[in-house]
PDB file of C-alpha atoms in Angstrom:
ATOM      1  CA  MET A 254      73.412 141.333  55.038  1.00  0.00           C
ATOM      2  CA  PHE A 255      75.614 143.559  56.338  1.00  0.00           C
ATOM      3  CA  TRP A 256      74.843 142.905  60.582  1.00  0.00           C
ATOM      4  CA  LEU A 257      75.526 139.600  60.798  1.00  0.00           C
ATOM      5  CA  SER A 258      78.970 141.556  58.903  1.00  0.00           C
ATOM      6  CA  HIS A 259      80.556 144.566  58.406  1.00  0.00           C
ATOM      7  CA  HIS A 260      83.479 143.722  56.193  1.00  0.00           C
ATOM      8  CA  HIS A 261      83.567 144.793  52.463  1.00  0.00           C
ATOM      9  CA  PRO A 262      84.405 141.742  49.921  1.00  0.00           C
ATOM     10  CA  ASP A 263      87.906 141.861  49.800  1.00  0.00           C
ATOM     11  CA  GLU A 264      87.577 140.903  53.972  1.00  0.00           C
ATOM     12  CA  TYR A 265      85.977 138.261  53.382  1.00  0.00           C
ATOM     13  CA  ASN A 266      89.155 136.416  54.357  1.00  0.00           C
ATOM     14  CA  ARG A 267      87.489 138.066  58.232  1.00  0.00           C
ATOM     15  CA  THR A 268      84.883 135.850  58.342  1.00  0.00           C
ATOM     16  CA  TYR A 269      83.287 132.906  58.563  1.00  0.00           C
ATOM     17  CA  VAL A 270      80.141 131.586  56.488  1.00  0.00           C
ATOM     18  CA  LEU A 271      77.569 129.789  58.590  1.00  0.00           C
ATOM     19  CA  ALA A 272      74.614 128.244  56.850  1.00  0.00           C
ATOM     20  CA  GLY A 273      75.957 130.223  53.779  1.00  0.00           C
ATOM     21  CA  VAL A 274      76.158 133.924  55.741  1.00  0.00           C
ATOM     22  CA  ARG A 275      79.182 135.511  56.608  1.00  0.00           C
ATOM     23  CA  VAL A 276      80.206 135.693  59.867  1.00  0.00           C
ATOM     24  CA  CYS A 277      82.834 138.452  61.170  1.00  0.00           C
ATOM     25  CA  ALA A 278      85.488 136.696  62.971  1.00  0.00           C
ATOM     26  CA  ARG A 279      86.441 138.858  65.879  1.00  0.00           C
ATOM     27  CA  CYS A 280      81.905 139.194  66.842  1.00  0.00           C
ATOM     28  CA  LEU A 281      80.645 135.604  66.798  1.00  0.00           C
ATOM     29  CA  GLY A 282      83.181 135.449  69.698  1.00  0.00           C
ATOM     30  CA  THR A 283      82.320 138.511  71.177  1.00  0.00           C
ATOM     31  CA  TYR A 284      78.510 138.848  70.907  1.00  0.00           C
ATOM     32  CA  PRO A 285      77.239 135.155  72.042  1.00  0.00           C
ATOM     33  CA  VAL A 286      80.191 135.329  74.932  1.00  0.00           C
ATOM     34  CA  LEU A 287      78.634 138.562  76.700  1.00  0.00           C
ATOM     35  CA  ALA A 288      75.360 137.890  75.866  1.00  0.00           C
ATOM     36  CA  GLY A 289      76.785 134.245  78.205  1.00  0.00           C
ATOM     37  CA  VAL A 290      79.015 136.387  80.900  1.00  0.00           C
ATOM     38  CA  PHE A 291      76.551 139.367  81.343  1.00  0.00           C
ATOM     39  CA  LEU A 292      73.274 137.279  82.235  1.00  0.00           C
ATOM     40  CA  ALA A 293      75.919 134.322  83.667  1.00  0.00           C
ATOM     41  CA  LEU A 294      76.757 137.764  86.056  1.00  0.00           C
ATOM     42  CA  PHE A 295      73.162 138.590  86.574  1.00  0.00           C
ATOM     43  CA  ALA A 296      72.679 134.889  87.785  1.00  0.00           C
ATOM     44  CA  LEU A 297      74.728 134.379  90.598  1.00  0.00           C
ATOM     45  CA  LYS A 298      74.172 138.368  91.962  1.00  0.00           C
ATOM     46  CA  ALA A 299      77.513 138.963  91.047  1.00  0.00           C
ATOM     47  CA  PRO A 300      79.466 141.851  92.614  1.00  0.00           C
ATOM     48  CA  LEU A 301      79.199 145.286  91.494  1.00  0.00           C
ATOM     49  CA  GLN A 302      82.360 146.064  92.144  1.00  0.00           C
ATOM     50  CA  TRP A 303      85.548 144.150  92.498  1.00  0.00           C
ATOM     51  CA  GLU A 304      88.527 145.753  93.164  1.00  0.00           C
ATOM     52  CA  TRP A 305      90.011 144.203  89.583  1.00  0.00           C
ATOM     53  CA  ASP A 306      87.267 145.730  87.469  1.00  0.00           C
ATOM     54  CA  VAL A 307      89.388 147.837  85.474  1.00  0.00           C
ATOM     55  CA  PRO A 308      93.023 146.238  85.571  1.00  0.00           C
ATOM     56  CA  VAL A 309      91.061 142.741  84.145  1.00  0.00           C
ATOM     57  CA  VAL A 310      88.537 144.229  81.499  1.00  0.00           C
ATOM     58  CA  LEU A 311      91.398 146.123  80.545  1.00  0.00           C
ATOM     59  CA  GLY A 312      93.238 143.082  80.192  1.00  0.00           C
ATOM     60  CA  LEU A 313      90.019 141.653  77.929  1.00  0.00           C
ATOM     61  CA  THR A 314      89.764 144.402  75.630  1.00  0.00           C
ATOM     62  CA  LEU A 315      93.306 145.120  75.055  1.00  0.00           C
ATOM     63  CA  PRO A 316      93.844 141.899  72.947  1.00  0.00           C
ATOM     64  CA  ALA A 317      91.616 142.199  69.898  1.00  0.00           C
ATOM     65  CA  LEU A 318      92.475 146.315  70.417  1.00  0.00           C
ATOM     66  CA  VAL A 319      95.657 144.991  68.851  1.00  0.00           C
ATOM     67  CA  ASP A 320      94.672 142.345  67.099  1.00  0.00           C
ATOM     68  CA  TRP A 321      92.550 145.186  65.192  1.00  0.00           C
ATOM     69  CA  ALA A 322      95.129 147.559  65.222  1.00  0.00           C
ATOM     70  CA  VAL A 323      97.560 145.640  63.168  1.00  0.00           C
ATOM     71  CA  GLY A 324      94.478 144.274  60.943  1.00  0.00           C
ATOM     72  CA  ARG A 325      93.488 148.277  59.947  1.00  0.00           C
ATOM     73  CA  PHE A 326      97.816 147.927  58.952  1.00  0.00           C
ATOM     74  CA  ARG A 327      98.358 145.314  57.467  1.00  0.00           C
ATOM     75  CA  PRO A 328      95.164 144.303  56.014  1.00  0.00           C
ATOM     76  CA  ALA A 329      96.427 140.647  54.949  1.00  0.00           C
ATOM     77  CA  SER A 330      97.386 139.667  58.251  1.00  0.00           C
ATOM     78  CA  GLY A 331      95.750 137.770  61.079  1.00  0.00           C
ATOM     79  CA  SER A 332      94.077 134.370  61.312  1.00  0.00           C
ATOM     80  CA  ASN A 333      90.222 134.085  62.074  1.00  0.00           C
ATOM     81  CA  ALA A 334      91.179 132.138  64.815  1.00  0.00           C
ATOM     82  CA  VAL A 335      92.765 134.549  67.329  1.00  0.00           C
ATOM     83  CA  ARG A 336      90.440 136.797  65.749  1.00  0.00           C
ATOM     84  CA  THR A 337      87.612 134.278  67.272  1.00  0.00           C
ATOM     85  CA  LEU A 338      89.769 133.823  70.900  1.00  0.00           C
ATOM     86  CA  THR A 339      90.340 138.037  71.465  1.00  0.00           C
ATOM     87  CA  GLY A 340      86.857 138.579  70.765  1.00  0.00           C
ATOM     88  CA  ILE A 341      86.201 135.839  73.248  1.00  0.00           C
ATOM     89  CA  LEU A 342      87.467 137.526  74.888  1.00  0.00           C
ATOM     90  CA  LEU A 343      87.064 141.055  74.506  1.00  0.00           C
ATOM     91  CA  GLY A 344      83.205 140.096  75.068  1.00  0.00           C
ATOM     92  CA  VAL A 345      84.303 138.586  78.959  1.00  0.00           C
ATOM     93  CA  GLY A 346      85.521 141.639  79.668  1.00  0.00           C
ATOM     94  CA  LEU A 347      82.181 143.984  78.379  1.00  0.00           C
ATOM     95  CA  GLY A 348      79.762 141.730  79.621  1.00  0.00           C
ATOM     96  CA  ARG A 349      81.532 142.398  83.084  1.00  0.00           C
ATOM     97  CA  SER A 350      80.695 145.972  82.329  1.00  0.00           C
ATOM     98  CA  LEU A 351      77.948 145.756  80.910  1.00  0.00           C
ATOM     99  CA  TYR A 352      77.142 144.398  83.797  1.00  0.00           C
ATOM    100  CA  VAL A 353      77.287 147.009  85.978  1.00  0.00           C
ATOM    101  CA  HIS A 354      77.342 149.958  83.849  1.00  0.00           C
ATOM    102  CA  VAL A 355      73.395 148.249  83.358  1.00  0.00           C
ATOM    103  CA  GLN A 356      72.752 148.727  87.377  1.00  0.00           C
ATOM    104  CA  ARG A 357      75.168 151.853  87.689  1.00  0.00           C
ATOM    105  CA  PRO A 358      75.112 153.791  85.149  1.00  0.00           C
ATOM    106  CA  LEU A 359      78.803 154.886  83.714  1.00  0.00           C
ATOM    107  CA  PRO A 360      81.161 153.509  86.219  1.00  0.00           C
ATOM    108  CA  ALA A 361      84.598 153.455  85.865  1.00  0.00           C
ATOM    109  CA  VAL A 362      84.769 150.263  84.342  1.00  0.00           C
ATOM    110  CA  LEU A 363      83.026 151.003  82.140  1.00  0.00           C
ATOM    111  CA  LEU A 364      84.602 154.859  81.568  1.00  0.00           C
ATOM    112  CA  ALA A 365      87.893 152.870  81.066  1.00  0.00           C
ATOM    113  CA  GLN A 366      86.993 150.892  78.747  1.00  0.00           C
ATOM    114  CA  ALA A 367      85.820 153.068  76.776  1.00  0.00           C
ATOM    115  CA  LEU A 368      88.524 155.346  77.390  1.00  0.00           C
ATOM    116  CA  LEU A 369      91.169 152.466  76.326  1.00  0.00           C
ATOM    117  CA  VAL A 370      88.543 152.036  72.684  1.00  0.00           C
ATOM    118  CA  THR A 371      88.865 155.381  71.863  1.00  0.00           C
ATOM    119  CA  GLY A 372      92.296 156.336  72.630  1.00  0.00           C
ATOM    120  CA  VAL A 373      93.582 153.226  70.169  1.00  0.00           C
ATOM    121  CA  ALA A 374      90.091 153.258  67.710  1.00  0.00           C
ATOM    122  CA  VAL A 375      90.481 157.069  66.840  1.00  0.00           C
ATOM    123  CA  PRO A 376      94.493 156.975  65.751  1.00  0.00           C
ATOM    124  CA  VAL A 377      93.839 153.738  63.887  1.00  0.00           C
ATOM    125  CA  ILE A 378      90.945 155.459  62.313  1.00  0.00           C
ATOM    126  CA  LEU A 379      92.915 158.676  61.412  1.00  0.00           C
ATOM    127  CA  ALA A 380      95.933 156.747  59.971  1.00  0.00           C
ATOM    128  CA  THR A 381      94.125 154.244  57.817  1.00  0.00           C
ATOM    129  CA  TYR A 382      91.419 156.236  56.776  1.00  0.00           C
ATOM    130  CA  ARG A 383      92.697 157.021  52.914  1.00  0.00           C
ATOM    131  CA  ARG A 384      93.170 153.935  52.369  1.00  0.00           C
ATOM    132  CA  PRO A 385      92.636 152.900  48.853  1.00  0.00           C
ATOM    133  CA  ARG A 386      90.276 150.153  49.024  1.00  0.00           C
ATOM    134  CA  PRO A 387      91.557 146.831  46.238  1.00  0.00           C
ATOM    135  CA  GLU A 388      89.580 145.925  44.167  1.00  0.00           C
TER     136      GLU A 388
END
């Protein structure tokens, strides 16, 4: 089931098996926390702008990006506990930026987050794209 685990068989070390289904370790941290933060911010009627939004959201996003990038260059490195933890941090950052975005489209916090992700992901993907996959 691809939507629960977007990993190829040679990357199954990056997944948990829950009820017989493989689930991405980072996504398991990211999506439930994203949903929880998003809903909590609405329930609390959180402000749409905090002066520390951009640095905090970028700081919460960066660990997942770094861990992902290291994993692209060294596929056997890392642990699922770290992936899940960085996913939780990412979920908090994404929850905040999404909360603001749905009320004021394309806020600075979301644009900064998108630039950071793109600035890291594109060079890493290009550098590792042609790497042969183990069989």
